[in-house]
Structures are given as structure tokens and as C-alpha cells.
Amino acid sequence: MAKKRGNALEEHEKRKLNKQNLGKLKGIFRFVWPYRANFFWGMLFLLMSSLTLLTFPFVAGKLIDTASGKEWLLNDINSIALVLLGILLVQSVFSFFRVWLFAKVSESSMRDIRTALYAKLVQLPMTFFDKRRTGELISRITSDVSLLQDTFSVTLAELFRQIITLLAGVGFLIVTTPKLTLFMLATFPVLIILAMVFGRFIRKLSKQTQDELAAANVIVEETLHSIMTVKSFTGEDYESNRYKRGLDRVVQIAMKAAGYRGAFISFIIFALFGGIVAVMWYGASLVASGEMSVGDLVSFVLYTTFIGGSIAGLGDIYGQIQKAIGSSERVLEILDEAPEASTADYQATPISGEISFQNVKFQYPTRPEVDVLKNVTFHIGAGDKVALAGHSGAGKSTIIQLLLRLYELNHGSILVDGKPLEKWNLKQLRRNIGIVPQEVLLFGGSIRENIAYAKPGASDDEIIAAAKKANAWQFISKFPEGLDTKVGERGVKLSGGQRQRVAIARAILKDPAILVLDEATSSLDAESEALVQEALDKLMKDRTTIIIAHRLATIRKVDRIYVLKEGEIVEQGSHDTLAKKSEGFYANLVRLQFADT
Ligand SMILES: Nc1ncnc2c1ncn2[C@@H]1O[C@H](COP(=O)(O)OP(=O)(O)OP(=O)(O)O)[C@@H](O)[C@H]1O
């Protein structure tokens, strides 16, 4: 979930500001380091703009004193007013450069962090993705980095500005008007800290309101997603009432929060202004006794508001930095993950496509207690066509994932062309294995991009030839924009059979020695099926092929079928031999399928 700035901190987002945690920000700082020159200039402008602005209350006080006849460097109120405008102008110029320079630093460094994060993410092993939700990973690259960006562009700058204002302001006041300053310091900060504590409490309450609202929104989201179900069950009134009840709860909590907020705001106005009255009262009595001039009092009040603002600002900044540490922790965690084996020494070499599994045992790292494969051994000669059959969950897809080395083996070995997988360069291995998946997901670009994904830089001729072989050209050429037709989200939606043929064209273009066909579970209409099958037959020619069989109808032609049951190969042989075994597992599977259809 995207986190918005200014919301109450979630418990898990809070981090203590200790040395170790601040060190984490340093880890992110290495991304800022290349832009240090701009950062330094930004800081300098920040310092200058803060110091310039700090002269403002002083000169404003002199304006009043000069008006009441006192002597200063300039004795004409018009010139002093011009000086004040000058101060504002100079500080505006400084502020502009500060904002611009910090933006430059933060935008560039955050781009670098995002690029590094993304490059790292896509190189991480499957185990990493199994353990995390996609939404969480996306939020790291979006919200977490945005929060860091805020920190480096705004928060750090604000922190220094507030500290400079606070120290310089208090220092100046102590030197010029020590008595009143001590009086002010005894009242003002106490009030501000009280206000911050109350503020936090109120924010907690408003977070509860937001949570209730989010819960109510879930009802809308859920029902709109499955509006057909709602309608078919005539659940409209039920859902409307459910939503209304949710909203009633929101109102209830929001009103409770509003009660506290009202009290809080009244208190703040009363207490803070009360504080100002107290300071002004004491100041006025000092003016009355001649210990202080009116101009000094005006400067004093202005400085005090500056200081008050800084203290209040520091509270927010504190929260921001706590959050930023949490974000850097999450970002660094990904950056520190170990990627898959390096593919630096990649060379394109043709392979013959012989595969052998020897005593392979495997558990998924997320479920180490379950043996998904138990002692699987088989050999597929180059150019052989085999099928993996078995109930859902028997381990068919797992075998393919292991062949692609998406997971590391626990026991046994897998050899391709006689060489163990660990010895293969990952890129070389995967480049030689083509997959036509069960559910073809196309990227939201053009058909050309989708086919050429297998071979970036492929020429149009190559793409069209692949599309023709895949029986895809017939429908692609009928689109007015041909290969440039956009598919997905806002483009043309392709039918299941068409998507499969695009995937086949992709595999043809990849031209792998080993082909994996994950058979579609849902059947296509007869014509589509025939076109897909014909394309597949062409694709399988001269390649080692493993078919993951879900519907047994299409695997009659393979050389050998391996029948898997709970992670073990229980039978193997051709369709005809296996189907003839009356008590056989495969024969039973076939019978069940026919009973189903
Ligand atoms: N990433 C994973 N993490 C943990 N367990 C998994 C993972 N993928 C699969 N499994 C488990 O491993 C077992 C085998 O799954 P696999 O996907 O290999 O079966 P399958 O034979 O291909 O099934 P289907 O025909 O339904 O695709 C199942 O019990 C499944 O729950």
C-alpha cells in the first residue's frame, strides 16, 4: 500500500534514531555521493538563505525603533523597508538554487537507486520471490524510494534549516535580550512539545478512520471485480447495505476523532497564543520599565515565531527520518541479496539437448518439510519427445523449474548435454530452453515486440517467418496495423488460441534445442486447436521436447510418457503400452479423463 507523507507512523515503520540505524541512511548515501558537488552547493545555499532570513526580524525591529526616533545605521524608514525587501529578495534567490540543486541530487540519485534495485530484483532467484508478495516488492521500488527521495530533497534540508534557525535564533536572543529569552524558553518549547504529543494521539485516531474507510473500500473493490456474481445472486441490496454499514462505522470513528481534534485545536490556539501573550506581557513590562525598546520586542516576537516553527518542524522531521531509516533498511535488504549465478562469461553455443535427471530429490525452500520430488531419474536423448503426466500437484512443473535452474537442487544431479547444471552458464542454459506456457501472458506492447522478446533485434522478415510457421500470421495480417497492433491492456485482446500462437512464434524465433510445452488446461475450439497443434508439431520438429500433459488427448504421439505420482515416476513407456496395463496408474488417468469429458 502506498504510504502518504504526513500520516501517522505505523508501528513497524518506526526506527530508533541510534548510531546503527543512522548508519543505514549512510548506506543509501553512497547513491548520493556521485552528486556530492551539487549537494554541497545546495547546502551552502541553504545555509545562506537561512542566515539571510534570520536577519529579517532584527532589521524589522530596527524599522520600528527608527520610526520611534532611535538611531541606527540607516535613519530613514523607507531605506530600512527597502533593506527588508532586499533581504527577502536575496533569500528567495538562495532558496531557488537550494531547491533546484537538491532536486537535481535527489532525482538523479533516486533514479540510480531505482535502477540498481530493479536490476537486482530481476536477477534474484525464484526463492526470493516465493517468500515475498509482489505488492510488497513494488512498494519498495515506489513508496520506499519516494520516501528516501523526500528525505534527501526536503527533510535533510529542512533539518539543517530548522537547526540553524533554532541555534542562531536562540543564540541571538540570548545575547540581545537574555531575560526575556529565558522567560520564553521556559514556556514556549514546553507548549510546543505538549502540542506534538497530543497531535500524535489525534493522528492515531484519524488513522483508525482511514483504516475503516479502507475496509469499506474493499467492499466496493471486491463487488465491482465480481459484479457478475453479485448480479447473478441478486446481491445488490445486500452489498449496498454492507457498504452503508461500513461507512456508518467510518462516520462513528471520524466523529470521535473530530471531538478530540476540536478539543486539541482549541487547546492549541489557546495555549500557544496564551504563551505569546505571556511573552508579550513580560516583554511589554520590560519595555515599560525602559529595559527594552519596542523594536527589540518586535524582533523578539518575530524570532520567537521562527524558533517555535523550527521546534514544531523538527517533530515532523524526526518522524520522517525514522520512516526513512525503515525505507533504507528495506531497500538495502534487497540490494544486499545474493543474485543468481553470474552470467558474465556467456557465449552463444549451440547444444544438442540431451537431458538427464539422476536421483533428484527436491523440496521448495519455502516448504522444506514436503518432498516435492523423490528420487526422480530419467534420461531424454537429444531430439526425443517425452511427456510428463500425473495428477495436479504431482511435480511436473517442478521438474521444468529445476531444469531451468530456477531453484537449486537438494540432492542428485541434472545434466544437460552431459554437463551438470551448476557448470552451465545460466544464460546459455536458459537461452537454449524454449517454453510455451499454459497461460500465455503477453506484455502490453505490440505484437512485434511480443514475438521479438525471444530475440531482441530480430528483423521483420524473421518475425514474419516465425509468425507464419506458428500459424499466427493469418490473424496478425488481418489487423489493420499488422505487427504493430498493440495487445493487452488498451490494445486488441487476443483469443486464447491466438495468444498461444504468438507464444509459439516467440519460441520458433528463439530456436531452442530444448522445448517445453506446458499444455493449456482449457481446450480451444476445434479449428483453433488444429491450428495450434499444427504449429506445435512444426515447432517440435528436431528439438528435444518435454510436454507437460494436462489433457492426455494430445500426447499420444510422444516417444515416451513419464507418469508421476506424488513426486515419483511410477510408470514410463509409450501411450499404447501404458494404456494397455489394465491396473496401471496411467490407464486409470486416461479412464478418468474420458469419464470427465
Ligand atoms: N513455489 C513453490 N513453493 C512451494 N511449493 C510449491 C511451489 N510450487 C509448487 N509447489 C508444490 O509442489 C508440488 C508440485 O507442484 P507442481 O507445480 O510441480 O505440480 P504439477 O504436477 O505441475 O501440477 P499441475 O498439473 O497442477 O500444474 C505441489 O504440492 C505444490 O503445492
CSV table of C-alpha atoms in Angstrom, one decimal, residues 80-369:
chain,number,residue,atom,x,y,z
A,80,ILE,CA,15.1,50.2,6.1
A,81,ALA,CA,11.9,48.9,4.4
A,82,LEU,CA,13.9,48.6,1.2
A,83,VAL,CA,16.6,46.7,3.0
A,84,LEU,CA,13.9,44.3,4.3
A,85,LEU,CA,12.7,43.7,0.8
A,86,GLY,CA,16.3,43.3,-0.3
A,87,ILE,CA,16.8,40.6,2.4
A,88,LEU,CA,13.7,38.8,1.1
A,89,LEU,CA,14.8,39.0,-2.4
A,90,VAL,CA,18.3,37.7,-1.7
A,91,GLN,CA,17.0,34.8,0.3
A,92,SER,CA,14.5,34.0,-2.5
A,93,VAL,CA,17.4,33.7,-4.9
A,94,PHE,CA,19.3,31.5,-2.5
A,95,SER,CA,16.2,29.4,-1.8
A,96,PHE,CA,15.6,28.9,-5.5
A,97,PHE,CA,19.1,27.5,-6.0
A,98,ARG,CA,18.8,25.3,-2.9
A,99,VAL,CA,15.6,23.7,-4.1
A,100,TRP,CA,16.9,23.2,-7.6
A,101,LEU,CA,20.2,21.8,-6.6
A,102,PHE,CA,18.6,19.4,-4.0
A,103,ALA,CA,16.1,18.3,-6.6
A,104,LYS,CA,18.9,17.6,-9.0
A,105,VAL,CA,20.7,15.5,-6.4
A,106,SER,CA,17.7,13.6,-5.2
A,107,GLU,CA,16.1,13.0,-8.6
A,108,SER,CA,19.4,11.6,-10.0
A,109,SER,CA,20.3,9.5,-7.0
A,110,MET,CA,16.8,8.1,-6.7
A,111,ARG,CA,16.9,7.1,-10.4
A,112,ASP,CA,20.2,5.3,-9.6
A,113,ILE,CA,18.6,3.6,-6.6
A,114,ARG,CA,15.6,2.5,-8.6
A,115,THR,CA,17.7,1.2,-11.5
A,116,ALA,CA,20.0,-0.6,-9.1
A,117,LEU,CA,17.0,-2.1,-7.2
A,118,TYR,CA,15.3,-3.2,-10.3
A,119,ALA,CA,18.4,-4.7,-11.9
A,120,LYS,CA,19.0,-6.5,-8.6
A,121,LEU,CA,15.3,-7.7,-8.3
A,122,VAL,CA,15.2,-9.3,-11.7
A,123,GLN,CA,18.4,-11.1,-11.0
A,124,LEU,CA,17.3,-12.6,-7.7
A,125,PRO,CA,16.5,-16.3,-7.5
A,126,MET,CA,12.9,-17.6,-7.5
A,127,THR,CA,13.2,-18.4,-3.8
A,128,PHE,CA,13.3,-14.7,-3.1
A,129,PHE,CA,10.0,-14.1,-5.0
A,130,ASP,CA,8.3,-17.1,-3.4
A,131,LYS,CA,8.9,-15.6,0.0
A,132,ARG,CA,7.6,-12.1,-0.8
A,133,ARG,CA,4.4,-10.6,-2.2
A,134,THR,CA,4.7,-8.7,-5.4
A,135,GLY,CA,2.8,-5.7,-3.9
A,136,GLU,CA,5.4,-5.5,-1.2
A,137,LEU,CA,8.3,-5.5,-3.7
A,138,ILE,CA,6.6,-2.9,-5.9
A,139,SER,CA,6.1,-0.7,-2.8
A,140,ARG,CA,9.8,-0.9,-2.1
A,141,ILE,CA,10.7,0.4,-5.5
A,142,THR,CA,8.0,3.0,-5.5
A,143,SER,CA,7.0,4.3,-2.0
A,144,ASP,CA,10.2,3.4,-0.2
A,145,VAL,CA,12.3,5.1,-2.7
A,146,SER,CA,10.0,8.1,-2.9
A,147,LEU,CA,10.2,8.4,0.8
A,148,LEU,CA,14.0,8.4,0.6
A,149,GLN,CA,13.8,11.0,-2.2
A,150,ASP,CA,11.7,13.2,0.1
A,151,THR,CA,14.3,12.7,2.8
A,152,PHE,CA,17.2,13.7,0.6
A,153,SER,CA,15.5,16.6,-1.1
A,154,VAL,CA,13.3,18.1,1.6
A,155,THR,CA,13.8,16.5,5.0
A,156,LEU,CA,17.5,16.8,5.4
A,157,ALA,CA,17.5,20.3,4.1
A,158,GLU,CA,14.7,21.2,6.4
A,159,LEU,CA,16.5,19.6,9.3
A,160,PHE,CA,19.6,21.8,8.7
A,161,ARG,CA,17.5,24.8,8.2
A,162,GLN,CA,15.5,24.3,11.4
A,163,ILE,CA,18.6,23.6,13.4
A,164,ILE,CA,20.4,26.7,12.0
A,165,THR,CA,17.3,28.8,12.7
A,166,LEU,CA,16.9,27.4,16.2
A,167,LEU,CA,20.5,27.7,17.2
A,168,ALA,CA,21.2,31.1,15.6
A,169,GLY,CA,17.8,32.4,16.7
A,170,VAL,CA,18.2,31.4,20.4
A,171,GLY,CA,21.9,32.5,20.4
A,172,PHE,CA,21.0,35.9,19.0
A,173,LEU,CA,18.2,36.4,21.5
A,174,ILE,CA,20.2,35.3,24.5
A,175,VAL,CA,22.9,37.8,23.6
A,176,THR,CA,20.5,40.7,22.9
A,177,THR,CA,17.6,40.1,25.3
A,178,PRO,CA,18.7,37.5,27.9
A,179,LYS,CA,15.9,38.0,30.4
A,180,LEU,CA,13.0,37.7,28.0
A,181,THR,CA,14.7,34.8,26.2
A,182,LEU,CA,14.9,32.8,29.4
A,183,PHE,CA,11.3,33.5,30.1
A,184,MET,CA,10.3,32.5,26.6
A,185,LEU,CA,12.4,29.3,26.6
A,186,ALA,CA,10.7,28.3,29.9
A,187,THR,CA,7.2,28.5,28.3
A,188,PHE,CA,7.2,28.1,24.6
A,189,PRO,CA,9.0,24.8,23.9
A,190,VAL,CA,7.0,23.2,26.7
A,191,LEU,CA,3.8,24.2,25.0
A,192,ILE,CA,5.0,23.0,21.6
A,193,ILE,CA,6.1,19.6,22.9
A,194,LEU,CA,2.7,19.2,24.6
A,195,ALA,CA,1.1,20.1,21.3
A,196,MET,CA,3.2,17.5,19.5
A,197,VAL,CA,2.3,14.7,21.9
A,198,PHE,CA,-1.4,15.5,21.6
A,199,GLY,CA,-1.0,15.7,17.8
A,200,ARG,CA,0.3,12.2,17.7
A,201,PHE,CA,-2.6,10.9,19.6
A,202,ILE,CA,-5.0,12.6,17.2
A,203,ARG,CA,-3.2,11.3,14.2
A,204,LYS,CA,-3.6,7.8,15.6
A,205,LEU,CA,-7.3,8.3,15.8
A,206,SER,CA,-7.5,9.6,12.3
A,207,LYS,CA,-5.6,6.6,11.1
A,208,GLN,CA,-8.3,4.4,12.6
A,209,THR,CA,-10.8,6.4,10.5
A,210,GLN,CA,-8.7,5.7,7.4
A,211,ASP,CA,-8.5,2.0,8.2
A,212,GLU,CA,-12.2,1.8,8.5
A,213,LEU,CA,-12.6,3.7,5.2
A,214,ALA,CA,-10.1,1.3,3.5
A,215,ALA,CA,-12.2,-1.6,4.8
A,216,ALA,CA,-15.3,-0.1,3.3
A,217,ASN,CA,-13.4,0.5,0.0
A,218,VAL,CA,-12.6,-3.2,-0.1
A,219,ILE,CA,-16.3,-3.9,-0.3
A,220,VAL,CA,-16.5,-1.7,-3.4
A,221,GLU,CA,-13.4,-3.2,-5.0
A,222,GLU,CA,-14.5,-6.8,-4.3
A,223,THR,CA,-18.0,-6.4,-5.6
A,224,LEU,CA,-17.0,-4.4,-8.7
A,225,HIS,CA,-14.5,-7.1,-9.5
A,226,SER,CA,-17.1,-9.7,-9.4
A,227,ILE,CA,-20.1,-7.7,-10.3
A,228,MET,CA,-21.4,-10.6,-12.4
A,229,THR,CA,-21.6,-12.8,-9.3
A,230,VAL,CA,-23.3,-10.1,-7.3
A,231,LYS,CA,-25.9,-9.7,-10.1
A,232,SER,CA,-26.4,-13.4,-10.6
A,233,PHE,CA,-27.1,-13.8,-6.9
A,234,THR,CA,-29.2,-10.6,-6.9
A,235,GLY,CA,-26.9,-9.4,-4.1
A,236,GLU,CA,-27.2,-5.7,-5.0
A,237,ASP,CA,-29.2,-4.7,-1.9
A,238,TYR,CA,-27.2,-6.8,0.4
A,239,GLU,CA,-23.9,-5.3,-0.9
A,240,SER,CA,-25.3,-1.7,-0.7
A,241,ASN,CA,-26.3,-2.3,2.9
A,242,ARG,CA,-23.0,-3.8,3.7
A,243,TYR,CA,-21.2,-0.8,2.2
A,244,LYS,CA,-23.5,1.6,4.1
A,245,ARG,CA,-22.8,-0.2,7.4
A,246,GLY,CA,-19.1,0.1,6.7
A,247,LEU,CA,-19.5,3.8,6.1
A,248,ASP,CA,-21.5,4.2,9.2
A,249,ARG,CA,-18.6,2.9,11.2
A,250,VAL,CA,-16.3,5.4,9.4
A,251,VAL,CA,-18.6,8.3,10.5
A,252,GLN,CA,-18.7,7.0,14.0
A,253,ILE,CA,-15.0,6.9,14.4
A,254,ALA,CA,-14.4,10.1,12.5
A,255,MET,CA,-16.8,11.9,14.8
A,256,LYS,CA,-15.0,10.6,17.8
A,257,ALA,CA,-11.7,11.8,16.3
A,258,ALA,CA,-13.3,15.1,15.4
A,259,GLY,CA,-14.3,15.6,19.1
A,260,TYR,CA,-10.7,15.1,20.2
A,261,ARG,CA,-9.5,17.2,17.3
A,262,GLY,CA,-11.8,20.0,18.1
A,263,ALA,CA,-10.6,20.0,21.7
A,264,PHE,CA,-7.0,19.8,20.5
A,265,ILE,CA,-7.3,22.7,18.1
A,266,SER,CA,-9.0,24.9,20.8
A,267,PHE,CA,-6.3,23.9,23.2
A,268,ILE,CA,-3.5,24.7,20.8
A,269,ILE,CA,-4.9,28.1,19.8
A,270,PHE,CA,-5.5,28.9,23.5
A,271,ALA,CA,-2.2,27.6,24.8
A,272,LEU,CA,0.1,28.9,22.0
A,273,PHE,CA,-1.4,32.3,21.9
A,274,GLY,CA,-1.6,32.3,25.6
A,275,GLY,CA,2.2,31.6,25.5
A,276,ILE,CA,2.6,34.5,23.1
A,277,VAL,CA,0.5,36.7,25.3
A,278,ALA,CA,2.7,35.8,28.3
A,279,VAL,CA,5.9,36.6,26.5
A,280,MET,CA,4.5,39.8,25.1
A,281,TRP,CA,3.2,40.7,28.5
A,282,TYR,CA,6.6,40.2,30.1
A,283,GLY,CA,8.2,42.0,27.1
A,284,ALA,CA,5.8,44.9,27.4
A,285,SER,CA,6.6,45.2,31.1
A,286,LEU,CA,10.3,45.3,30.1
A,287,VAL,CA,9.5,48.0,27.6
A,288,ALA,CA,7.5,49.9,30.1
A,289,SER,CA,10.4,49.9,32.6
A,290,GLY,CA,12.7,51.0,29.8
A,291,GLU,CA,14.8,47.8,29.8
A,292,MET,CA,13.9,47.1,26.2
A,293,SER,CA,12.9,49.1,23.1
A,294,VAL,CA,9.6,48.5,21.1
A,295,GLY,CA,11.7,47.5,18.1
A,296,ASP,CA,13.6,44.9,20.1
A,297,LEU,CA,10.3,43.5,21.3
A,298,VAL,CA,9.0,43.2,17.7
A,299,SER,CA,12.3,41.5,16.7
A,300,PHE,CA,11.9,39.3,19.7
A,301,VAL,CA,8.4,38.2,18.9
A,302,LEU,CA,9.4,37.5,15.3
A,303,TYR,CA,12.4,35.4,16.3
A,304,THR,CA,10.2,33.5,18.7
A,305,THR,CA,7.8,32.6,16.0
A,306,PHE,CA,10.7,31.4,13.9
A,307,ILE,CA,12.0,29.3,16.7
A,308,GLY,CA,8.6,27.9,17.5
A,309,GLY,CA,8.2,27.0,13.9
A,310,SER,CA,11.5,25.2,13.9
A,311,ILE,CA,10.7,23.2,17.0
A,312,ALA,CA,7.4,22.1,15.6
A,313,GLY,CA,9.1,21.3,12.3
A,314,LEU,CA,11.7,19.2,14.0
A,315,GLY,CA,9.0,16.9,15.3
A,316,ASP,CA,7.8,16.1,11.8
A,317,ILE,CA,11.4,15.8,10.6
A,318,TYR,CA,12.1,13.3,13.4
A,319,GLY,CA,9.2,11.2,12.2
A,320,GLN,CA,10.3,11.5,8.6
A,321,ILE,CA,13.8,10.3,9.4
A,322,GLN,CA,12.5,7.4,11.4
A,323,LYS,CA,10.5,6.4,8.4
A,324,ALA,CA,13.4,7.0,6.0
A,325,ILE,CA,15.6,4.6,8.1
A,326,GLY,CA,12.9,2.0,7.7
A,327,SER,CA,12.8,2.5,4.0
A,328,SER,CA,16.6,2.4,3.6
A,329,GLU,CA,16.6,-0.8,5.6
A,330,ARG,CA,14.1,-2.4,3.2
A,331,VAL,CA,15.9,-1.0,0.1
A,332,LEU,CA,19.3,-2.1,1.3
A,333,GLU,CA,18.0,-5.5,2.2
A,334,ILE,CA,17.2,-6.1,-1.5
A,335,LEU,CA,20.5,-4.6,-2.7
A,336,ASP,CA,22.4,-6.9,-0.4
A,337,GLU,CA,20.6,-10.1,-1.5
A,338,ALA,CA,22.7,-12.6,-3.4
A,339,PRO,CA,21.8,-12.7,-7.1
A,340,GLU,CA,21.6,-15.9,-9.2
A,341,ALA,CA,24.8,-17.2,-10.6
A,342,SER,CA,26.7,-14.7,-12.7
A,343,THR,CA,26.3,-14.9,-16.5
A,344,ALA,CA,29.2,-12.7,-17.3
A,345,ASP,CA,31.1,-15.4,-19.3
A,346,TYR,CA,28.1,-16.0,-21.6
A,347,GLN,CA,28.9,-17.2,-25.1
A,348,ALA,CA,26.2,-18.4,-27.6
A,349,THR,CA,27.0,-22.1,-28.2
A,350,PRO,CA,24.6,-24.5,-29.9
A,351,ILE,CA,23.7,-27.5,-27.8
A,352,SER,CA,22.2,-30.9,-28.7
A,353,GLY,CA,19.6,-31.0,-26.0
A,354,GLU,CA,20.2,-34.3,-24.1
A,355,ILE,CA,18.7,-34.2,-20.6
A,356,SER,CA,19.3,-36.5,-17.7
A,357,PHE,CA,17.9,-36.4,-14.1
A,358,GLN,CA,19.8,-38.5,-11.6
A,359,ASN,CA,18.3,-39.3,-8.2
A,360,VAL,CA,16.8,-35.8,-8.0
A,361,LYS,CA,15.2,-35.0,-4.6
A,362,PHE,CA,13.7,-31.6,-4.1
A,363,GLN,CA,11.8,-29.5,-1.5
A,364,TYR,CA,10.8,-25.9,-2.1
A,365,PRO,CA,12.8,-23.7,0.3
A,366,THR,CA,9.5,-22.2,1.5
A,367,ARG,CA,8.2,-25.6,2.4
A,368,PRO,CA,11.2,-27.7,3.4
A,369,GLU,CA,9.1,-30.4,5.1
